[in-house]
Structures are given as structure tokens and as C-alpha cells.
Tab-separated table of C-alpha atoms and ligand atoms in Angstrom:
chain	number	residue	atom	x	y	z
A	1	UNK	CA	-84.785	11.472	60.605
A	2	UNK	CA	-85.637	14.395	62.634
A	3	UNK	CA	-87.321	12.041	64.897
A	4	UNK	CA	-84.591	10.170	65.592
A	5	UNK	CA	-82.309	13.322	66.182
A	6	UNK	CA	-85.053	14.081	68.778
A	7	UNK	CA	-84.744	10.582	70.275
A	8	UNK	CA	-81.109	11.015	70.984
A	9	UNK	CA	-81.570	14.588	72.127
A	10	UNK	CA	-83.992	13.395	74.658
A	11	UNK	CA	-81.960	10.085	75.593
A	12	UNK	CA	-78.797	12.701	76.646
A	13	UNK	CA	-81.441	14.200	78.769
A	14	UNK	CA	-81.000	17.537	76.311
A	15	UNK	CA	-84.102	18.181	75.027
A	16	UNK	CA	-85.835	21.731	75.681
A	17	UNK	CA	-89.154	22.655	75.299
A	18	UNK	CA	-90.705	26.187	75.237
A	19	UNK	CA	-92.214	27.601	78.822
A	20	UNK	CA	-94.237	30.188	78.814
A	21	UNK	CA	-94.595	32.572	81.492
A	22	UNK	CA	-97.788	33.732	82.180
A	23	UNK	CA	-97.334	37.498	84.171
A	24	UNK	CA	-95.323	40.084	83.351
A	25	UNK	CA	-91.154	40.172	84.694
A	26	UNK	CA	-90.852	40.405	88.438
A	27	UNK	CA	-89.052	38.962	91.150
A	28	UNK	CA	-92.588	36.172	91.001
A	29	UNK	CA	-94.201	34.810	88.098
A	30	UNK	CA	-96.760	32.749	87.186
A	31	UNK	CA	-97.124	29.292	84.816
A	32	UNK	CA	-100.054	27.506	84.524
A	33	UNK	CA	-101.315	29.577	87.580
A	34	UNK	CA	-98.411	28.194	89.557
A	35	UNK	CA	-96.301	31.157	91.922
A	36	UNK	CA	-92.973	31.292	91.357
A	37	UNK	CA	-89.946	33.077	92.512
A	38	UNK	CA	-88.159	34.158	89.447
A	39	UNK	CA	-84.809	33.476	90.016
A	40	UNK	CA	-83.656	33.104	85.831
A	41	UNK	CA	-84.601	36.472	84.582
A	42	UNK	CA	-81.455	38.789	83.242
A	43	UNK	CA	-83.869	41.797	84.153
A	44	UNK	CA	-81.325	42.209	86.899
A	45	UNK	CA	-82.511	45.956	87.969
A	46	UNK	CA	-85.794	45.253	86.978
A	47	UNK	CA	-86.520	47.767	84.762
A	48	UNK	CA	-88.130	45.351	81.938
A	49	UNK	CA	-91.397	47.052	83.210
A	50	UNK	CA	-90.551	49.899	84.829
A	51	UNK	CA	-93.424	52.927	84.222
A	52	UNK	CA	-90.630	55.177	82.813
A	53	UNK	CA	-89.561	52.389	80.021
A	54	UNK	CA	-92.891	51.606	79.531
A	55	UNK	CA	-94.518	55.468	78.773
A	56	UNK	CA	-91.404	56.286	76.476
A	57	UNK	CA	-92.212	52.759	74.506
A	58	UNK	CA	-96.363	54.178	74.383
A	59	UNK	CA	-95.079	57.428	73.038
A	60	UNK	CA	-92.359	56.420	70.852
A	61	UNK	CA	-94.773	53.932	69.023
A	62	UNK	CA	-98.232	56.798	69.053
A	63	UNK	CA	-95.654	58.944	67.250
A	64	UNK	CA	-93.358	56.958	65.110
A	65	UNK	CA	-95.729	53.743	64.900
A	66	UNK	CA	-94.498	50.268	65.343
A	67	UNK	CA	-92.335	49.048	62.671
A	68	UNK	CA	-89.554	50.843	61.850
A	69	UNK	CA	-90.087	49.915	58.057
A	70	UNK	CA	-86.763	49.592	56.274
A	71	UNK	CA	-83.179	49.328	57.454
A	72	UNK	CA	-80.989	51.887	59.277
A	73	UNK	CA	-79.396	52.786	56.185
A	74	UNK	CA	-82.005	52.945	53.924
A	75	UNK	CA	-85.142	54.499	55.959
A	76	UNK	CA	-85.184	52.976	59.332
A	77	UNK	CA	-83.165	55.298	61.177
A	78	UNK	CA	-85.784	57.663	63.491
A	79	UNK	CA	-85.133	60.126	66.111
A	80	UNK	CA	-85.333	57.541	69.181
A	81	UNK	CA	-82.481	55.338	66.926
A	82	UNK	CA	-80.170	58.679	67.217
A	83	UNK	CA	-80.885	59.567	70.378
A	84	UNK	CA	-80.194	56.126	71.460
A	85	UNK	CA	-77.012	56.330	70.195
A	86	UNK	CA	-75.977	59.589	71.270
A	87	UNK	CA	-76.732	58.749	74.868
A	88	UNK	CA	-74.712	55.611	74.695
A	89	UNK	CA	-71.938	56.987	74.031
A	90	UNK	CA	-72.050	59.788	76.357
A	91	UNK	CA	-73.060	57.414	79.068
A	92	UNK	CA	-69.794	54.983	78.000
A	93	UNK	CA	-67.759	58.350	77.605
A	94	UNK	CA	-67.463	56.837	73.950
A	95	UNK	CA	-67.069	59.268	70.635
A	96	UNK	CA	-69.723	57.069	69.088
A	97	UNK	CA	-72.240	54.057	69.673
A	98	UNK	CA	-73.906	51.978	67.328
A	99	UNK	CA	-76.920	49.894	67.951
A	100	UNK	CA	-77.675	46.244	66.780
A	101	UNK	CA	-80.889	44.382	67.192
A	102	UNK	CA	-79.215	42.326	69.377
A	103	UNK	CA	-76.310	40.808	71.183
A	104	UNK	CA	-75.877	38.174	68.788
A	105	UNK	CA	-76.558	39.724	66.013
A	106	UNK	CA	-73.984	42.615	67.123
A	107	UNK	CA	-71.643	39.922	67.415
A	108	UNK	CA	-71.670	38.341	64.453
A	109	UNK	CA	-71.635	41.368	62.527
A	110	UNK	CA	-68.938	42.749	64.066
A	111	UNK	CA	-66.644	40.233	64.654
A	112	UNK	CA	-66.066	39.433	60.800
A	113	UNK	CA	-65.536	43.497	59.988
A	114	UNK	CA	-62.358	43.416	62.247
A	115	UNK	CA	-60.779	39.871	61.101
A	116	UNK	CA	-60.659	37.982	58.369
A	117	UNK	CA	-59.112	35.202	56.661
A	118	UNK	CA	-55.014	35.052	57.613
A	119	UNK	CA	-55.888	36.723	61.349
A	120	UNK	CA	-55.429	34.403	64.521
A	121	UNK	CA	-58.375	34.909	67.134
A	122	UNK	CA	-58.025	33.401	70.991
A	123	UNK	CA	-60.829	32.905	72.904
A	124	UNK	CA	-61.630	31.825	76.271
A	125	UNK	CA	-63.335	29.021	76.574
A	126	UNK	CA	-66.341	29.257	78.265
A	127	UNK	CA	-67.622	32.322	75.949
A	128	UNK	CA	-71.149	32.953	75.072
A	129	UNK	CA	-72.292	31.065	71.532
A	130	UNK	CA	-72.965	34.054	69.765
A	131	UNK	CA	-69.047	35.092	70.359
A	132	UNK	CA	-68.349	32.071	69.103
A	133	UNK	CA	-70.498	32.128	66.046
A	134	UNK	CA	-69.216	35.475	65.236
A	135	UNK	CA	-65.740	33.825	65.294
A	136	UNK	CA	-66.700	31.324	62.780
A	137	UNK	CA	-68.355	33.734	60.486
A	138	UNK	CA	-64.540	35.688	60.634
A	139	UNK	CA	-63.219	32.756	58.563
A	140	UNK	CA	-59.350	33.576	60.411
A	141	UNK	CA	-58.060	30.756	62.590
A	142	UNK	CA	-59.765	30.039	66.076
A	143	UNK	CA	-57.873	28.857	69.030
A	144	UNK	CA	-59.401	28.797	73.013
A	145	UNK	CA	-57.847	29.544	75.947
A	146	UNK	CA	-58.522	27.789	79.157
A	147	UNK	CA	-60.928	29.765	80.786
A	148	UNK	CA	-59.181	32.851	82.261
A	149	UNK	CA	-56.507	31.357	82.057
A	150	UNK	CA	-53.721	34.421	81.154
A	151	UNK	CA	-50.535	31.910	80.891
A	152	UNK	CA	-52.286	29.796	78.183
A	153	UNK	CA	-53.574	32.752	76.193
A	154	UNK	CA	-49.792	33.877	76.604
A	155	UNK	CA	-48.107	31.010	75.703
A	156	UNK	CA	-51.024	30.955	72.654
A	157	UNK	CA	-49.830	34.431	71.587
A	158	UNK	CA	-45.917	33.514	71.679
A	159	UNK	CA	-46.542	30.748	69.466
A	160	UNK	CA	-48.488	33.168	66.898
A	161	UNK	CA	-46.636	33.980	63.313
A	162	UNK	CA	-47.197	37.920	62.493
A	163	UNK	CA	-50.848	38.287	61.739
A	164	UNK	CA	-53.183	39.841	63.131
A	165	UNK	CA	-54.410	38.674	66.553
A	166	UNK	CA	-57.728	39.989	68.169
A	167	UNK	CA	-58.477	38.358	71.928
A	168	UNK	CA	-62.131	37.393	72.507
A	169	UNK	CA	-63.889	37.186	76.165
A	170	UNK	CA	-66.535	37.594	77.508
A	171	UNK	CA	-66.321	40.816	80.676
A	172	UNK	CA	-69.092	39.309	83.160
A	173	UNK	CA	-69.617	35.074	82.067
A	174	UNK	CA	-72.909	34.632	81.419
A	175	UNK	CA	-72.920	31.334	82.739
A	176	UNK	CA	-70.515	31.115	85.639
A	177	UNK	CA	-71.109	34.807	86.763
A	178	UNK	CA	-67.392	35.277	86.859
A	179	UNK	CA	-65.392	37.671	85.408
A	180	UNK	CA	-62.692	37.937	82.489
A	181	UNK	CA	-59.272	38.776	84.310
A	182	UNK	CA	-59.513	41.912	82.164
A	183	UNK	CA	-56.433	43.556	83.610
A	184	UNK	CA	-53.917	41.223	83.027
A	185	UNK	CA	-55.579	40.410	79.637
A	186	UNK	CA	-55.232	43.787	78.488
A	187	UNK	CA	-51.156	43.727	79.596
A	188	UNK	CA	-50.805	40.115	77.724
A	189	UNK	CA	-52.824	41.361	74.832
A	190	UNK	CA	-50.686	44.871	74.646
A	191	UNK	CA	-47.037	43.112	75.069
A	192	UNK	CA	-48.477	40.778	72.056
A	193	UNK	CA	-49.355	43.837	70.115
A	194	UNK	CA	-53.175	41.572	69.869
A	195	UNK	CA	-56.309	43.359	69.865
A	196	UNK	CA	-59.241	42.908	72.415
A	197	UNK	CA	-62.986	42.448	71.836
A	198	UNK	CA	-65.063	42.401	75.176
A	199	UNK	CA	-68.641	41.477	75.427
A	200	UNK	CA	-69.760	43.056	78.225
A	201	UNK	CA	-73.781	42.309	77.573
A	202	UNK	CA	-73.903	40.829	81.626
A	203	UNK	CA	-71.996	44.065	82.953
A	204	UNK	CA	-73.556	46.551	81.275
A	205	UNK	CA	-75.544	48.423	83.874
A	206	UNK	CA	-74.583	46.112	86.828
A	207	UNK	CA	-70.731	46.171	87.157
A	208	UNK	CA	-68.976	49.601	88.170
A	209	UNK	CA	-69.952	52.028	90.385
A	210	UNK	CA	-72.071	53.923	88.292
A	211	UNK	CA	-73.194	50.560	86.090
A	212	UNK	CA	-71.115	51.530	83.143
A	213	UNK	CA	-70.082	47.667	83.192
A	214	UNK	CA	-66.967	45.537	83.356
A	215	UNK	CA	-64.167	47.879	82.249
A	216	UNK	CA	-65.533	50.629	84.805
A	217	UNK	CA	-64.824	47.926	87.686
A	218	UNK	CA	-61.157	47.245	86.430
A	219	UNK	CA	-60.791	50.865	85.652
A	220	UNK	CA	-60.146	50.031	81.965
A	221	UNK	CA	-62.067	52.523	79.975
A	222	UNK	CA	-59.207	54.686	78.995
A	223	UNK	CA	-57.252	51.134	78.206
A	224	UNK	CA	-59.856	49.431	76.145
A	225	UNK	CA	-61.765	52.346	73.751
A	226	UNK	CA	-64.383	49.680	71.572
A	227	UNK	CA	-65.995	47.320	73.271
A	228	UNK	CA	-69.900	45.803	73.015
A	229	UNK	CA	-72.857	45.467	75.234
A	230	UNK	CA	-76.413	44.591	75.466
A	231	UNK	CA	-79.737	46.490	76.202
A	232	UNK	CA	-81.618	43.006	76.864
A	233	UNK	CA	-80.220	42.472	80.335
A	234	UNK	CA	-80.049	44.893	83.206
A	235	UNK	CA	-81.632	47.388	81.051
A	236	UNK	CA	-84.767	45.721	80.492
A	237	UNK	CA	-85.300	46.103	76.254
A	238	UNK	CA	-83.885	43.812	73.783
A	239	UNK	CA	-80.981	44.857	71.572
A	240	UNK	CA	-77.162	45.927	71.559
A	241	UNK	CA	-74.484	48.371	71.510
A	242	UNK	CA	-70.953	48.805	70.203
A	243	UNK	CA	-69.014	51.952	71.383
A	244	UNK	CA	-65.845	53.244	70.220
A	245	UNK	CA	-63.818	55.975	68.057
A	246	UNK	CA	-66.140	57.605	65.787
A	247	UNK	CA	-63.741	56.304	62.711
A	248	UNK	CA	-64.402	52.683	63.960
A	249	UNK	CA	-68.356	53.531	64.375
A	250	UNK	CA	-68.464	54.678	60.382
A	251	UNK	CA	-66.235	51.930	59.525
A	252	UNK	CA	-68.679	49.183	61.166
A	253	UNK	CA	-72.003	51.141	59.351
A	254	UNK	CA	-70.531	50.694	56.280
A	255	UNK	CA	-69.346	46.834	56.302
A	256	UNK	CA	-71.378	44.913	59.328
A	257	UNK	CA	-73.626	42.812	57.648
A	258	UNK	CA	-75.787	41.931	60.729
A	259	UNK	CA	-76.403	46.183	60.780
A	260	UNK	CA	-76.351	46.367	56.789
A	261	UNK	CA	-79.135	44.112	55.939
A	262	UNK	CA	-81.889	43.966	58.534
A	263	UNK	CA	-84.457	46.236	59.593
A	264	UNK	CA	-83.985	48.471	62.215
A	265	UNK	CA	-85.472	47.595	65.705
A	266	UNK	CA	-89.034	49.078	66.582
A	267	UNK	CA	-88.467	52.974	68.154
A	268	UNK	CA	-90.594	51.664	70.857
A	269	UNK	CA	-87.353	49.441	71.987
A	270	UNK	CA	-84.452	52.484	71.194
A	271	UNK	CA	-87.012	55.385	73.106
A	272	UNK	CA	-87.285	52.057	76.295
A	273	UNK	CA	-83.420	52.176	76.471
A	274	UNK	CA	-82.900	55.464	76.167
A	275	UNK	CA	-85.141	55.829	79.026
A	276	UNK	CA	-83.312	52.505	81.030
A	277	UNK	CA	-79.679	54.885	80.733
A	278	UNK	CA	-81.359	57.609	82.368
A	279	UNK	CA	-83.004	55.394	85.031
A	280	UNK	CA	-79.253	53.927	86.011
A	281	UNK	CA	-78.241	57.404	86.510
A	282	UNK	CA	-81.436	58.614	88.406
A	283	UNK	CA	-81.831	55.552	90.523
A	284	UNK	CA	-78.574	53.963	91.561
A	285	UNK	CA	-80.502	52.017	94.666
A	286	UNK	CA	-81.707	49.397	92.283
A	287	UNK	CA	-77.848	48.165	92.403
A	288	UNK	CA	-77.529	48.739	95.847
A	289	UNK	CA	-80.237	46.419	96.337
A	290	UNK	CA	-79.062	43.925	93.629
A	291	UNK	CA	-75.860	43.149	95.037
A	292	UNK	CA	-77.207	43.311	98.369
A	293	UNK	CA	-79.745	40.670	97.682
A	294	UNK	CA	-76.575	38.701	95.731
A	295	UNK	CA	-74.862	38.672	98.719
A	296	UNK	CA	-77.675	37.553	100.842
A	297	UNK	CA	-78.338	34.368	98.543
A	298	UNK	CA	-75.090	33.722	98.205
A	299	UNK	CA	-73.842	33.235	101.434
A	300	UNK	CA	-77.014	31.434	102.734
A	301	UNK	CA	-76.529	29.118	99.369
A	302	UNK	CA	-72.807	28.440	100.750
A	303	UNK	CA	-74.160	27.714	104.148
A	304	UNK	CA	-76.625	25.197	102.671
A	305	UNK	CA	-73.563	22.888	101.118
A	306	UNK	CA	-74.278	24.056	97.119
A	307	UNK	CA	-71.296	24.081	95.174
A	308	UNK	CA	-71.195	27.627	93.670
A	309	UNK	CA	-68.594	28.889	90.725
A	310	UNK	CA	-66.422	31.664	91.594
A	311	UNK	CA	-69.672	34.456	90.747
A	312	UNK	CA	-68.475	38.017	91.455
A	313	UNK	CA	-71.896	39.175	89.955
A	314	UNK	CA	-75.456	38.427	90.110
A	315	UNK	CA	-75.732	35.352	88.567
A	316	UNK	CA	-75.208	32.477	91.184
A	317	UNK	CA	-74.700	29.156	89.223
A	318	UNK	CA	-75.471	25.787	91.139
A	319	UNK	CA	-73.074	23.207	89.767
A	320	UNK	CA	-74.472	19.662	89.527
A	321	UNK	CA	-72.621	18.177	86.901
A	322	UNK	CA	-74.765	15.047	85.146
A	323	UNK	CA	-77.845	16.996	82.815
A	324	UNK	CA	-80.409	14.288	84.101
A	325	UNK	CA	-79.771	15.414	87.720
A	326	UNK	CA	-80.078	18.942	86.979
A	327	UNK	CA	-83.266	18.780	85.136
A	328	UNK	CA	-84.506	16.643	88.339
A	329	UNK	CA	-83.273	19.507	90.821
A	330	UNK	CA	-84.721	21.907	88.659
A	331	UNK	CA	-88.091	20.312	88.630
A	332	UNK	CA	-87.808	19.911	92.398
A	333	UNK	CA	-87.322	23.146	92.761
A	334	UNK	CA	-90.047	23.694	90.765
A	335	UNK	CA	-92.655	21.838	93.187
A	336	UNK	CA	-91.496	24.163	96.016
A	337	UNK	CA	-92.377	27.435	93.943
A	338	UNK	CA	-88.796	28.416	92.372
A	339	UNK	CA	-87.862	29.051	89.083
A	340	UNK	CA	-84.756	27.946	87.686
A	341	UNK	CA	-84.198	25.780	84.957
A	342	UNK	CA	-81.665	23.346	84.495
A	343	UNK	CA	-78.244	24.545	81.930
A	344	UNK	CA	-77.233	21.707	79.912
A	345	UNK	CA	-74.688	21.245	77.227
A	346	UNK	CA	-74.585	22.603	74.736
A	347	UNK	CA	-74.824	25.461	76.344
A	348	UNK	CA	-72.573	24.863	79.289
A	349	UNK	CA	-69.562	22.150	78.950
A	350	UNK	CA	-70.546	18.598	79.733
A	351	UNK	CA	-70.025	17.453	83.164
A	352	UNK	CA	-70.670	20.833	84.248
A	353	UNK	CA	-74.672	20.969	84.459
A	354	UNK	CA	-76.261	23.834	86.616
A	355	UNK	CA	-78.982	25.780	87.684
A	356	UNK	CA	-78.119	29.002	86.829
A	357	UNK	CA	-79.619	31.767	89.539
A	358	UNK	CA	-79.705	35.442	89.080
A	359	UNK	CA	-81.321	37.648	91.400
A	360	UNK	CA	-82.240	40.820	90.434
A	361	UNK	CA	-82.998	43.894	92.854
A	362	UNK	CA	-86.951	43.427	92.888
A	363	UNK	CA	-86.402	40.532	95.367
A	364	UNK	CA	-87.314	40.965	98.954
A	365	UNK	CA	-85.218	39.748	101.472
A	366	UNK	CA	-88.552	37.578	102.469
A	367	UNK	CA	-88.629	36.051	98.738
A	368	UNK	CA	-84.828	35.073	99.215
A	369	UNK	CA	-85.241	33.318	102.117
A	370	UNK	CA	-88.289	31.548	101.095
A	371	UNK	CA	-86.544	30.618	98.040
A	372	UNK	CA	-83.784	29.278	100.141
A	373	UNK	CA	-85.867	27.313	102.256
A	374	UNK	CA	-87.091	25.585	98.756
A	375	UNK	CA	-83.386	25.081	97.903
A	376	UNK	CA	-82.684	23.692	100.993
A	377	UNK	CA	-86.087	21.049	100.335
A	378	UNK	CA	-85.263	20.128	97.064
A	379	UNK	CA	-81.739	19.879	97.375
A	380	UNK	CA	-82.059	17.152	100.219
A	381	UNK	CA	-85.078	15.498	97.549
A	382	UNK	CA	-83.032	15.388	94.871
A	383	UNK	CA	-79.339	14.470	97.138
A	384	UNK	CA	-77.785	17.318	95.402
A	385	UNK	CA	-77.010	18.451	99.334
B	401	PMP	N1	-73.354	37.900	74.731
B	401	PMP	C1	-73.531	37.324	75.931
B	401	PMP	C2	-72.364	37.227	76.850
B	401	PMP	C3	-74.805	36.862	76.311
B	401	PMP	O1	-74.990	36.277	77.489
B	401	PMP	C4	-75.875	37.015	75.406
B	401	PMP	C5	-77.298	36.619	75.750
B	401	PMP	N2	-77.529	35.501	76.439
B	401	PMP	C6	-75.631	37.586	74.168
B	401	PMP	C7	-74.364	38.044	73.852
B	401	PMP	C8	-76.718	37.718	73.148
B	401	PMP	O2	-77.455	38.830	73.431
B	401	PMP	P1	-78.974	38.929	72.915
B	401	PMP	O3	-79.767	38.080	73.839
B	401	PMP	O4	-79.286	40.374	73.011
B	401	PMP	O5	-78.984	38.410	71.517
């Protein structure tokens, strides 16, 4: 039976296999010996291995061991799990952060303490799985909005009986590198009386002047108090974040499931993160050359013929459309010493196949070009161009 499931997985042209990587994260890697230029990594200031991560992980695990033994409410909670928090929330200008031991699991903790059954939740379309898992776990009704579109989530929120409403979207998309409309979502939402949940895991430490994320661009932070984020992306650990008013904090420790009944992450990761804030602060020219090495494979990806989404961030999808095409661009790509799998539904809508690019601030100008040259190769090979 499972077999057969496979069969049809494979015969959509869907089926994904494990790769591993053979070096550590870095603007190249290696397979099988193979150099590539990463261009799929979320490690977008490279900071996954940075020395300072790296020494506070050493330390934090030569004086508080590996495991972290228990839960966070029974004994799992250690000094680099405070301080984590403590500098979260200064850095988001929060009263409090809490920590998860990841973006999904933050998500689908979190989502079901603020809504339950009788509550209305509208979503856009296009956001991440685990928002929409969380969703599902709520057990209150789910609608979607087109994505960003702010009449349809309008005319959604006219239609609603009085309940409860809570909006859902994504800040930064993780897979069209665009971003939620947030300020005319948060005057829809308001008029509505609906409450907002952002996911801002892709902004976090990219978006805003001083990397504070998505609301820091739109100059939302006084507008929307509680919002989420991950450390797994720009700031190079695993894990994730929820900050808000202290009251909201307590109230999430005491019913989030995902936070209640698992053990707390290893120190090693809170001490890395805690050490990844500071770096954003002491180190700002890792996002002046991220968005200057965006803007350099952007525009020589337009001038090539690609068909790009609307990206305002890092992440540079190629739209091809059919999965079986994608997979064949990706392997072409592949050949010529890039790395950049194919996206495929489930995970992006069908019809709307991609290679999803990021570039991080490790690349050189000489690895973009070179990886453009590749594009340009395999993108005539494969008559995506
Ligand atoms: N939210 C968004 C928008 C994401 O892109 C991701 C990760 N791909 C997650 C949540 C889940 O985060 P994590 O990988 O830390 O579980």
C-alpha cells in the first residue's frame, strides 16, 4: 500500500528524497565532492557558523552539558533559556519573550491557546504549513484569503457573525519572498475589531533597519504588540520566539501544549542565539551586504528573461510552473555547480513550481555572477528561458 502511495507520488513528479550536504553552511557546499553555490540556505546573514555562535554553543554545553533533561516547566529551564528570553524581548522592545523549539512547534502551540472552537480565523493563502497546521489544531472555523489580497479578507470579515476573529499571515512569504500588506491589514483587522497573528520567522533579523523584522519595516511595532519569529533563519540556530505583554507570555506558559510537554531545547542552541542578537546589533554590514547581493541577482535574473514573484526580500523564487520541469531545471542547474532544488506542491500551489533562491550575505559578487552564468546555461538547456 505504501508502495503504491510512493508510485503515485513519484508519477506527479513529487517525490523527495533526503540530500545530504557534505561541508559546513556557506555561500559553497559540497555533495558527493561536487562544488556548489548554495543558493537554498535560510542562513541569510550567515551566522549558522559564525566563531561567536559557535564558542557560546562550546561553553554553554562544557557548563550546562548537552541535554537540557526535562521540560521548561519542570527542570529544563537554565540560565542561557532566561537569558535568551530576556534579550528577545529587549531586542523586540517586547515586555516578555518566550521560546519554542521551533517555528512549527511555536505555531501550533500557540495558535490553539488564542482560539478555539466558535472563533472564525482568515488566512492568506499562500501561508507556511505549520500556520496552517496550527489553524487546524484551533478546532474554530478556517477561511483563506486570496493572497494579500485586503478586499477579500474585508469582504471575509463583513460577512463574519460576532465571534471572535484572529487574522493569520505570514510578515516575509517564505516561498514567494513577498511581503504581507501589513499596514492595511492591521486597519482592516482594527475596523473589524479581529485580532492579528504574524509569523515573521523570514523577517526576523533581515527586514527593518536594525533587523528587528517585518513590523520594524512598516513601522508597526507600537500597532501590533505579540507577534512570533524564528531563530532557525537569519540567525543561524534552530528554534522560535513569541513576544508580547508579559500577561500574554504567562498566559501561553501555562496552556501551550507544544511549550507544556516537550523538553526544552539544548542550552547550546538558547547561549548560539543569544549570541546571533548581539551579532545583528554589532555587525549590521552582514545586511548591507545581503540586500546588496539581492539586488545584484535580482536584476541580472530579470535581465536573463526568469519570471520572478514580486520578492521584496532575499528569497528570489524562479517560477516554472509544471513540477517535472522544475525538478529538470533544478538538476540542470545542478550540473553547472548551483544549488537549488526544485518547490513542488504540496508545498507551493500547483501550477506554480519554482526554484526557490535565497542569497545570503556570504556571497561574493564573483559567486553571483558565476551562478548567473549557470542560470543563464541551464535555463537555455532546460527552455525555461
Ligand atoms: N513559519 C514560516 C513562515 C517558515 O518558513 C518556517 C520554516 N520553513 C516555519 C514557520 C517553521 O519554522 P522551523 O523551521 O523553525 O520549524
Amino acid at each position: 500500500m505504501f508502495e503504491e502511495q510512493l508510485k503515485n507520488i513519484a508519477a506527479q513528479h513529487r517525490l523527495r528524497k533526503i540530500t545530504c550536504i557534505h561541508t559546513a553552511p556557506g555561500a559553497t557546499i559540497a555533495i558527493e565532492g561536487q562544488r556548489l553555490i548554495q543558493l537554498a540556505s535560510n542562513d541569510y546573514l550567515g551566522l549558522a557558523r559564525h566563531p561567536e555562535l559557535i564558542r557560546a554553543a562550546v561553553e554553554a554545553t562544557r557548563r550546562y552539558g548537552v541535554g537540557a533533561t526535562a521540560a521548561r516547566l519542570i527542570c529544563g529551564t537554565l540560565p542561557p533559556h532566561r537569558d535568551l528570553e530576556t534579550a528577545l524581548a529587549k531586542f523586540k522592545g517586547a515586555e516578555a519573550a518566550l521560546t519554542f523549539g521551533s517555528g512549527y512547534l511555536a505555531n501550533a502551540g500557540i495558535l490553539p491557546s488564542l482560539i478555539g472552537r466558535g472563533g472564525l480565523i482568515l488566512t492568506d493563502r499562500l501561508c507556511h504549513a505549520s500556520l496552517l497546521d496550527g489553524c487546524r489544531l484551533t478546532g474554530a472555523d478556517l477561511r483563506l484569503y486570496r493572497h494579500g489580497d485586503m478586499e477579500h479578507l474585508e469582504s471575509l470579515l463583513k460577512r463574519r457573525p460576532s465571534r471572535k476573529v484572529l487574522v493569520v499571515t505570514d510578515g516575509l512569504f517564505s516561498m514567494d519572498g513577498d511581503l504581507a500588506p501589513l499596514p492595511s491589514l492591521v486597519d482592516v483587522a482594527e475596523r473589524y475589531g479581529a485580532e492579528i497573528y504574524v509569523d515573521d520567522a523570514h523577517g526576523t533579523g533581515v527586514m527593518g533597519p536594525s533587523g528587528r523584522g517585518t513590523l520594524e519595516h512598516f513601522k508597526l511595532e507600537s500597532r501590533i504588540a505579540f507577534h512570533m519569529g524564528t531563530l532557525s533563519k537569519a540567525l543561524g540556530c534552530s528554534g522560535a520566539y513569541v513576544v508580547g505583554p508579559a500577561t500574554m507570555i504567562q498566559y501561553l506558559i501555562n496552556t501551550s501544549r507544544t511549550f507544556m510537554f516537550t523538553t526544552a531545547p539544548p542550552p547550546a542552541v538558547a547561549a548560539a542565539a543569544t549570541a546571533a542578537l548581539r551579532i545583528l546589533e554589532q555587525e549590521p554590514e552582514r545586511r548591507r551586504r545581503l540586500w546588496a547581493n539581492r539586488d545584484r541577482l535580482e536584476s541580472g535574473l530579470r535581465r536573463l528573461g526568469f519570471r520572478l514573484t514580486d520578492s521584496a526580500s532575499p528569497i528570489l523564487p524562479v517560477l516554472i510552473g509544471d513540477a517535472h520541469r522544475a525538478t529538470q531545471f533544478a538538476e540542470q542547474l545542478f550540473q553547472r555547480g548551483v544549488y537549488a532544488p526544485a518547490i513542488r506542491p504540496p508545498t507551493v500551489p500547483k501550477t506554480t513550481s519554482r526554484i526557490r533562491v535565497t542569497i545570503t550575505s556570504e556571497h561574493t559578487a564573483a559567486h553571483i555572477d558565476e551562478a548567473l552564468a549557470a542560470f543563464e546555461d541551464a535555463g537555455q538547456a532546460a527552455r525555461v528561458i
